[in-house]
Amino acid sequence: GDRYEASAARTHQRTHNQENQTEQSSMSVLVQLMPLLLILMLSLATSLLSSDPVYSLSANNKYTDHRLTSRLHVSYYVKPGFVKEYQGSIRRLESQVEEDYITALRNGCYKERNHKENMLWRARSFGDAQMFRRAQEMQTPSCDTLQSVYG
């Protein structure tokens, strides 16, 4: 009798300890995963709350209302209802529009000049006078516009 009770008590104690260890290990995993879950929830919330940009440099089906910046007269487009709904500083917005516009012009100018230089190099390499003349006459509209902005 006593042996059986002692054995049963030890078995019960072992089972109880294993259950505690299982609970502790589950909690440990949950605690370790918590930062990851928090990051996922925050990124989901951010993506749900993030909205469209306020403006576009080109018209499309969302951005249909044309506006001009007051300083450089850069064209930009906003959504219908912009005037009523926009809460921010127009001056700051226009400054951002002009900055984006100039960045786009610089990028375009770089590509145009690069293309022109490549064509000139190829014409020289092949000794092709006609190709060289065409390359020299190649227009660089972004560079021209950038030059006119900076006078």
Tab-separated table of C-alpha atoms in Angstrom:
chain	number	residue	atom	x	y	z
A	1	GLY	CA	0.000	0.000	0.000
A	2	ASP	CA	2.560	2.598	1.045
A	3	ARG	CA	4.787	1.848	-1.909
A	4	TYR	CA	1.922	2.248	-4.319
A	5	GLU	CA	0.876	5.575	-2.764
A	6	ALA	CA	4.482	6.874	-2.832
A	7	SER	CA	4.847	5.797	-6.470
A	8	ALA	CA	1.523	7.410	-7.379
A	9	ALA	CA	2.553	10.610	-5.567
A	10	ARG	CA	5.893	10.696	-7.463
A	11	THR	CA	4.101	10.113	-10.777
A	12	HIS	CA	1.609	12.844	-9.942
A	13	GLN	CA	4.478	15.207	-8.973
A	14	ARG	CA	6.367	14.408	-12.231
A	15	THR	CA	3.231	15.021	-14.303
A	16	HIS	CA	2.600	18.279	-12.443
A	17	ASN	CA	6.232	19.419	-13.019
A	18	GLN	CA	6.009	18.551	-16.733
A	19	GLU	CA	2.782	20.545	-17.041
A	20	ASN	CA	4.459	23.520	-15.340
A	21	GLN	CA	7.473	23.251	-17.671
A	22	THR	CA	5.164	23.072	-20.710
A	23	GLU	CA	3.273	26.160	-19.515
A	24	GLN	CA	6.556	28.001	-18.849
A	25	SER	CA	7.970	27.063	-22.252
A	26	SER	CA	4.739	28.216	-23.966
A	27	MET	CA	4.952	31.524	-22.102
A	28	SER	CA	8.625	31.840	-23.022
A	29	VAL	CA	7.831	31.362	-26.731
A	30	LEU	CA	4.996	33.879	-26.483
A	31	VAL	CA	7.272	36.425	-24.786
A	32	GLN	CA	9.923	35.885	-27.482
A	33	LEU	CA	7.365	36.347	-30.275
A	34	MET	CA	5.811	39.451	-28.727
A	35	PRO	CA	8.181	42.007	-30.393
A	36	LEU	CA	7.581	40.407	-33.792
A	37	LEU	CA	3.807	40.433	-33.295
A	38	LEU	CA	3.967	44.052	-32.177
A	39	ILE	CA	5.964	45.053	-35.273
A	40	LEU	CA	3.510	43.242	-37.549
A	41	MET	CA	0.537	44.923	-35.899
A	42	LEU	CA	2.162	48.369	-36.124
A	43	SER	CA	3.060	47.942	-39.789
A	44	LEU	CA	-0.472	46.779	-40.565
A	45	ALA	CA	-1.939	49.774	-38.735
A	46	THR	CA	0.456	52.135	-40.531
A	47	SER	CA	-0.418	50.734	-43.940
A	48	LEU	CA	-4.127	51.077	-43.191
A	49	LEU	CA	-3.714	54.660	-41.984
A	50	SER	CA	-1.296	55.810	-44.683
A	51	SER	CA	-3.010	57.790	-47.376
A	52	ASP	CA	-2.284	58.854	-50.919
A	53	PRO	CA	0.182	61.679	-51.546
A	54	VAL	CA	-1.354	65.150	-51.484
A	55	TYR	CA	-0.275	65.969	-55.061
A	56	SER	CA	1.096	64.557	-58.279
A	57	LEU	CA	3.376	66.234	-60.811
A	58	SER	CA	1.286	64.700	-63.590
A	59	ALA	CA	-2.460	64.513	-64.073
A	60	ASN	CA	-4.201	61.167	-63.741
A	61	ASN	CA	-7.659	59.877	-62.812
A	62	LYS	CA	-7.119	60.671	-59.086
A	63	TYR	CA	-5.254	63.976	-59.413
A	64	THR	CA	-7.313	66.084	-61.797
A	65	ASP	CA	-7.287	69.649	-60.432
A	66	HIS	CA	-4.425	71.698	-61.884
A	67	ARG	CA	-2.497	74.183	-59.725
A	68	LEU	CA	0.686	76.245	-60.092
A	69	THR	CA	3.252	77.009	-57.417
A	70	SER	CA	3.519	80.722	-56.702
A	71	ARG	CA	7.332	80.982	-56.857
A	72	LEU	CA	8.464	78.910	-59.873
A	73	HIS	CA	5.027	78.362	-61.481
A	74	VAL	CA	5.449	74.580	-61.441
A	75	SER	CA	2.343	72.677	-62.542
A	76	TYR	CA	0.993	70.106	-60.126
A	77	TYR	CA	-2.266	68.269	-59.657
A	78	VAL	CA	-4.424	67.620	-56.614
A	79	LYS	CA	-7.566	65.626	-55.930
A	80	PRO	CA	-10.969	67.271	-56.243
A	81	GLY	CA	-11.887	68.775	-52.874
A	82	PHE	CA	-8.257	69.631	-52.065
A	83	VAL	CA	-8.996	73.284	-51.248
A	84	LYS	CA	-11.662	72.326	-48.679
A	85	GLU	CA	-9.865	69.332	-47.172
A	86	TYR	CA	-6.163	70.251	-47.054
A	87	GLN	CA	-5.159	71.325	-43.549
A	88	GLY	CA	-1.421	71.898	-44.054
A	89	SER	CA	0.665	74.846	-45.159
A	90	ILE	CA	0.266	75.608	-48.887
A	91	ARG	CA	3.673	77.327	-48.891
A	92	ARG	CA	5.329	74.178	-47.502
A	93	LEU	CA	3.435	71.983	-49.971
A	94	GLU	CA	4.483	74.162	-52.906
A	95	SER	CA	8.072	74.071	-51.698
A	96	GLN	CA	7.908	70.255	-51.723
A	97	VAL	CA	6.329	70.288	-55.206
A	98	GLU	CA	9.163	72.488	-56.511
A	99	GLU	CA	11.795	70.323	-54.850
A	100	ASP	CA	10.322	67.159	-56.416
A	101	TYR	CA	10.053	68.887	-59.792
A	102	ILE	CA	13.697	70.019	-59.748
A	103	THR	CA	14.825	66.540	-58.662
A	104	ALA	CA	12.885	65.036	-61.588
A	105	LEU	CA	14.482	67.569	-63.962
A	106	ARG	CA	17.966	66.783	-62.643
A	107	ASN	CA	17.385	63.049	-63.092
A	108	GLY	CA	15.997	63.607	-66.587
A	109	CYS	CA	18.901	65.879	-67.518
A	110	TYR	CA	21.420	63.320	-66.303
A	111	LYS	CA	19.788	60.608	-68.441
A	112	GLU	CA	19.568	62.879	-71.498
A	113	ARG	CA	23.218	63.933	-71.257
A	114	ASN	CA	24.321	60.370	-70.644
A	115	HIS	CA	22.404	59.181	-73.719
A	116	LYS	CA	23.819	62.014	-75.834
A	117	GLU	CA	27.397	61.285	-74.676
A	118	ASN	CA	26.934	57.582	-75.451
A	119	MET	CA	25.681	58.407	-78.949
A	120	LEU	CA	28.629	60.782	-79.545
A	121	TRP	CA	31.078	58.136	-78.324
A	122	ARG	CA	29.528	55.476	-80.572
A	123	ALA	CA	29.604	57.815	-83.583
A	124	ARG	CA	33.305	58.561	-82.957
A	125	SER	CA	34.057	54.868	-82.449
A	126	PHE	CA	32.397	53.917	-85.741
A	127	GLY	CA	33.678	56.982	-87.590
A	128	ASP	CA	30.077	57.775	-88.574
A	129	ALA	CA	29.810	61.502	-89.357
A	130	GLN	CA	26.033	61.379	-89.854
A	131	MET	CA	25.491	59.635	-86.494
A	132	PHE	CA	27.830	62.176	-84.867
A	133	ARG	CA	25.823	65.094	-86.293
A	134	ARG	CA	22.526	63.519	-85.107
A	135	ALA	CA	24.008	63.000	-81.640
A	136	GLN	CA	25.185	66.619	-81.494
A	137	GLU	CA	21.709	67.820	-82.475
A	138	MET	CA	20.030	65.602	-79.883
A	139	GLN	CA	17.781	67.674	-77.635
A	140	THR	CA	18.031	67.685	-73.840
A	141	PRO	CA	14.691	69.212	-72.770
A	142	SER	CA	15.106	68.470	-69.051
A	143	CYS	CA	18.513	70.170	-69.061
A	144	ASP	CA	17.072	73.156	-70.954
A	145	THR	CA	14.190	73.503	-68.488
A	146	LEU	CA	16.552	73.131	-65.533
A	147	GLN	CA	18.760	75.859	-67.023
A	148	SER	CA	15.767	78.184	-67.411
A	149	VAL	CA	14.687	77.556	-63.794
A	150	TYR	CA	18.119	78.541	-62.512
A	151	GLY	CA	18.454	81.344	-65.077
